[in-house]
PDB file of C-alpha atoms in Angstrom:
ATOM      1  CA  MET A   1      77.267  -0.831   7.942  1.00 65.00           C
ATOM      2  CA  CYS A   2      73.777  -1.236   9.428  1.00 87.00           C
ATOM      3  CA  LYS A   3      72.489  -3.309   6.549  1.00 88.00           C
ATOM      4  CA  PRO A   4      75.009  -6.186   6.968  1.00 88.00           C
ATOM      5  CA  PHE A   5      74.494  -6.109  10.713  1.00 88.00           C
ATOM      6  CA  ARG A   6      70.725  -6.234  10.320  1.00 91.00           C
ATOM      7  CA  GLU A   7      71.051  -9.138   7.877  1.00 91.00           C
ATOM      8  CA  TYR A   8      73.276 -10.909  10.388  1.00 90.00           C
ATOM      9  CA  LEU A   9      70.689 -10.424  13.141  1.00 91.00           C
ATOM     10  CA  ASN A  10      67.934 -11.716  10.869  1.00 92.00           C
ATOM     11  CA  LEU A  11      70.061 -14.760  10.110  1.00 91.00           C
ATOM     12  CA  VAL A  12      70.623 -15.339  13.834  1.00 91.00           C
ATOM     13  CA  ARG A  13      66.891 -15.001  14.535  1.00 93.00           C
ATOM     14  CA  GLU A  14      66.063 -17.411  11.747  1.00 94.00           C
ATOM     15  CA  TYR A  15      68.525 -20.085  12.876  1.00 94.00           C
ATOM     16  CA  THR A  16      68.333 -19.596  16.659  1.00 94.00           C
ATOM     17  CA  ARG A  17      67.363 -23.219  17.374  1.00 96.00           C
ATOM     18  CA  GLU A  18      70.158 -24.614  15.249  1.00 95.00           C
ATOM     19  CA  ILE A  19      72.727 -22.296  16.817  1.00 94.00           C
ATOM     20  CA  ILE A  20      71.597 -23.208  20.330  1.00 96.00           C
ATOM     21  CA  THR A  21      71.659 -26.904  19.403  1.00 97.00           C
ATOM     22  CA  PHE A  22      75.238 -26.763  18.113  1.00 96.00           C
ATOM     23  CA  VAL A  23      76.427 -24.676  21.054  1.00 96.00           C
ATOM     24  CA  GLY A  24      74.753 -27.140  23.419  1.00 97.00           C
ATOM     25  CA  ILE A  25      76.419 -30.095  21.706  1.00 97.00           C
ATOM     26  CA  GLY A  26      79.781 -28.323  21.955  1.00 97.00           C
ATOM     27  CA  LEU A  27      79.289 -27.640  25.666  1.00 97.00           C
ATOM     28  CA  MET A  28      78.160 -31.208  26.238  1.00 97.00           C
ATOM     29  CA  CYS A  29      81.344 -32.524  24.593  1.00 97.00           C
ATOM     30  CA  PHE A  30      83.470 -30.176  26.695  1.00 96.00           C
ATOM     31  CA  VAL A  31      81.788 -31.230  29.950  1.00 97.00           C
ATOM     32  CA  TYR A  32      82.024 -34.912  29.002  1.00 97.00           C
ATOM     33  CA  THR A  33      85.749 -34.622  28.240  1.00 96.00           C
ATOM     34  CA  ASP A  34      86.405 -32.701  31.447  1.00 96.00           C
ATOM     35  CA  PHE A  35      84.399 -35.195  33.528  1.00 96.00           C
ATOM     36  CA  ARG A  36      86.190 -38.124  31.883  1.00 96.00           C
ATOM     37  CA  ARG A  37      89.566 -36.585  32.731  1.00 96.00           C
ATOM     38  CA  LEU A  38      88.419 -36.030  36.335  1.00 96.00           C
ATOM     39  CA  ALA A  39      87.225 -39.640  36.608  1.00 96.00           C
ATOM     40  CA  GLU A  40      90.570 -40.937  35.279  1.00 96.00           C
ATOM     41  CA  GLU A  41      92.495 -38.811  37.789  1.00 96.00           C
ATOM     42  CA  GLN A  42      90.310 -39.985  40.667  1.00 97.00           C
ATOM     43  CA  SER A  43      90.719 -43.574  39.546  1.00 97.00           C
ATOM     44  CA  ALA A  44      94.511 -43.234  39.511  1.00 96.00           C
ATOM     45  CA  THR A  45      94.464 -41.568  42.946  1.00 97.00           C
ATOM     46  CA  THR A  46      92.241 -44.310  44.335  1.00 97.00           C
ATOM     47  CA  ALA A  47      94.527 -47.031  42.943  1.00 96.00           C
ATOM     48  CA  HIS A  48      97.546 -45.336  44.533  1.00 97.00           C
ATOM     49  CA  THR A  49      95.724 -45.034  47.872  1.00 97.00           C
ATOM     50  CA  VAL A  50      94.800 -48.724  47.761  1.00 97.00           C
ATOM     51  CA  GLU A  51      98.422 -49.686  47.126  1.00 97.00           C
ATOM     52  CA  VAL A  52      99.630 -47.522  50.021  1.00 96.00           C
ATOM     53  CA  LEU A  53      97.024 -48.989  52.376  1.00 96.00           C
ATOM     54  CA  ARG A  54      97.873 -52.510  51.241  1.00 96.00           C
ATOM     55  CA  SER A  55     101.584 -51.981  51.903  1.00 96.00           C
ATOM     56  CA  MET A  56     100.765 -50.481  55.325  1.00 96.00           C
ATOM     57  CA  ASP A  57      98.623 -53.516  56.125  1.00 95.00           C
ATOM     58  CA  ILE A  58     101.461 -55.862  55.183  1.00 95.00           C
ATOM     59  CA  ARG A  59     103.905 -53.893  57.337  1.00 94.00           C
ATOM     60  CA  LEU A  60     101.498 -54.004  60.277  1.00 93.00           C
ATOM     61  CA  GLN A  61     101.038 -57.741  59.876  1.00 92.00           C
ATOM     62  CA  ASN A  62     104.814 -58.211  59.821  1.00 91.00           C
ATOM     63  CA  LEU A  63     105.199 -56.067  62.943  1.00 90.00           C
ATOM     64  CA  GLU A  64     102.461 -57.971  64.761  1.00 88.00           C
ATOM     65  CA  HIS A  65     103.970 -61.263  63.683  1.00 86.00           C
ATOM     66  CA  SER A  66     107.472 -60.257  64.818  1.00 87.00           C
ATOM     67  CA  ALA A  67     106.107 -58.879  68.121  1.00 81.00           C
ATOM     68  CA  HIS A  68     104.421 -62.213  68.928  1.00 77.00           C
ATOM     69  CA  ILE A  69     107.457 -64.381  68.108  1.00 70.00           C
ATOM     70  CA  THR A  70     110.261 -62.469  69.781  1.00 59.00           C
ATOM     71  CA  PRO A  71     112.576 -64.463  72.041  1.00 56.00           C
ATOM     72  CA  ASN A  72     111.344 -62.545  75.102  1.00 58.00           C
ATOM     73  CA  THR A  73     107.763 -63.530  74.413  1.00 55.00           C
ATOM     74  CA  LEU A  74     108.684 -67.177  73.829  1.00 53.00           C
ATOM     75  CA  GLY A  75     110.686 -67.279  77.034  1.00 54.00           C
ATOM     76  CA  HIS A  76     107.847 -65.690  78.972  1.00 54.00           C
ATOM     77  CA  GLU A  77     105.317 -68.187  77.614  1.00 53.00           C
ATOM     78  CA  ASN A  78     107.568 -71.147  78.432  1.00 51.00           C
ATOM     79  CA  ARG A  79     107.859 -70.094  82.079  1.00 52.00           C
ATOM     80  CA  HIS A  80     104.112 -70.287  82.632  1.00 51.00           C
ATOM     81  CA  HIS A  81     103.754 -73.747  81.116  1.00 50.00           C
TER      82      HIS A  81
END
């Protein structure tokens, strides 16, 4: 039992750099994939926010336009002129 374990430890000691390199590459791929997914989600959220703000801007413009051209406003302006 101890002999295979000792051989395993010797193998790990001998190939420590290679093991660390492959583990590092694996972690780098995981972090990259996770960050890419996060960036895609933030991009979708930002696009949705832009669309909501754009529709709110259009509604505000329509409200301001309708508030300036109501019959009461036109009648009030005509009295002063």
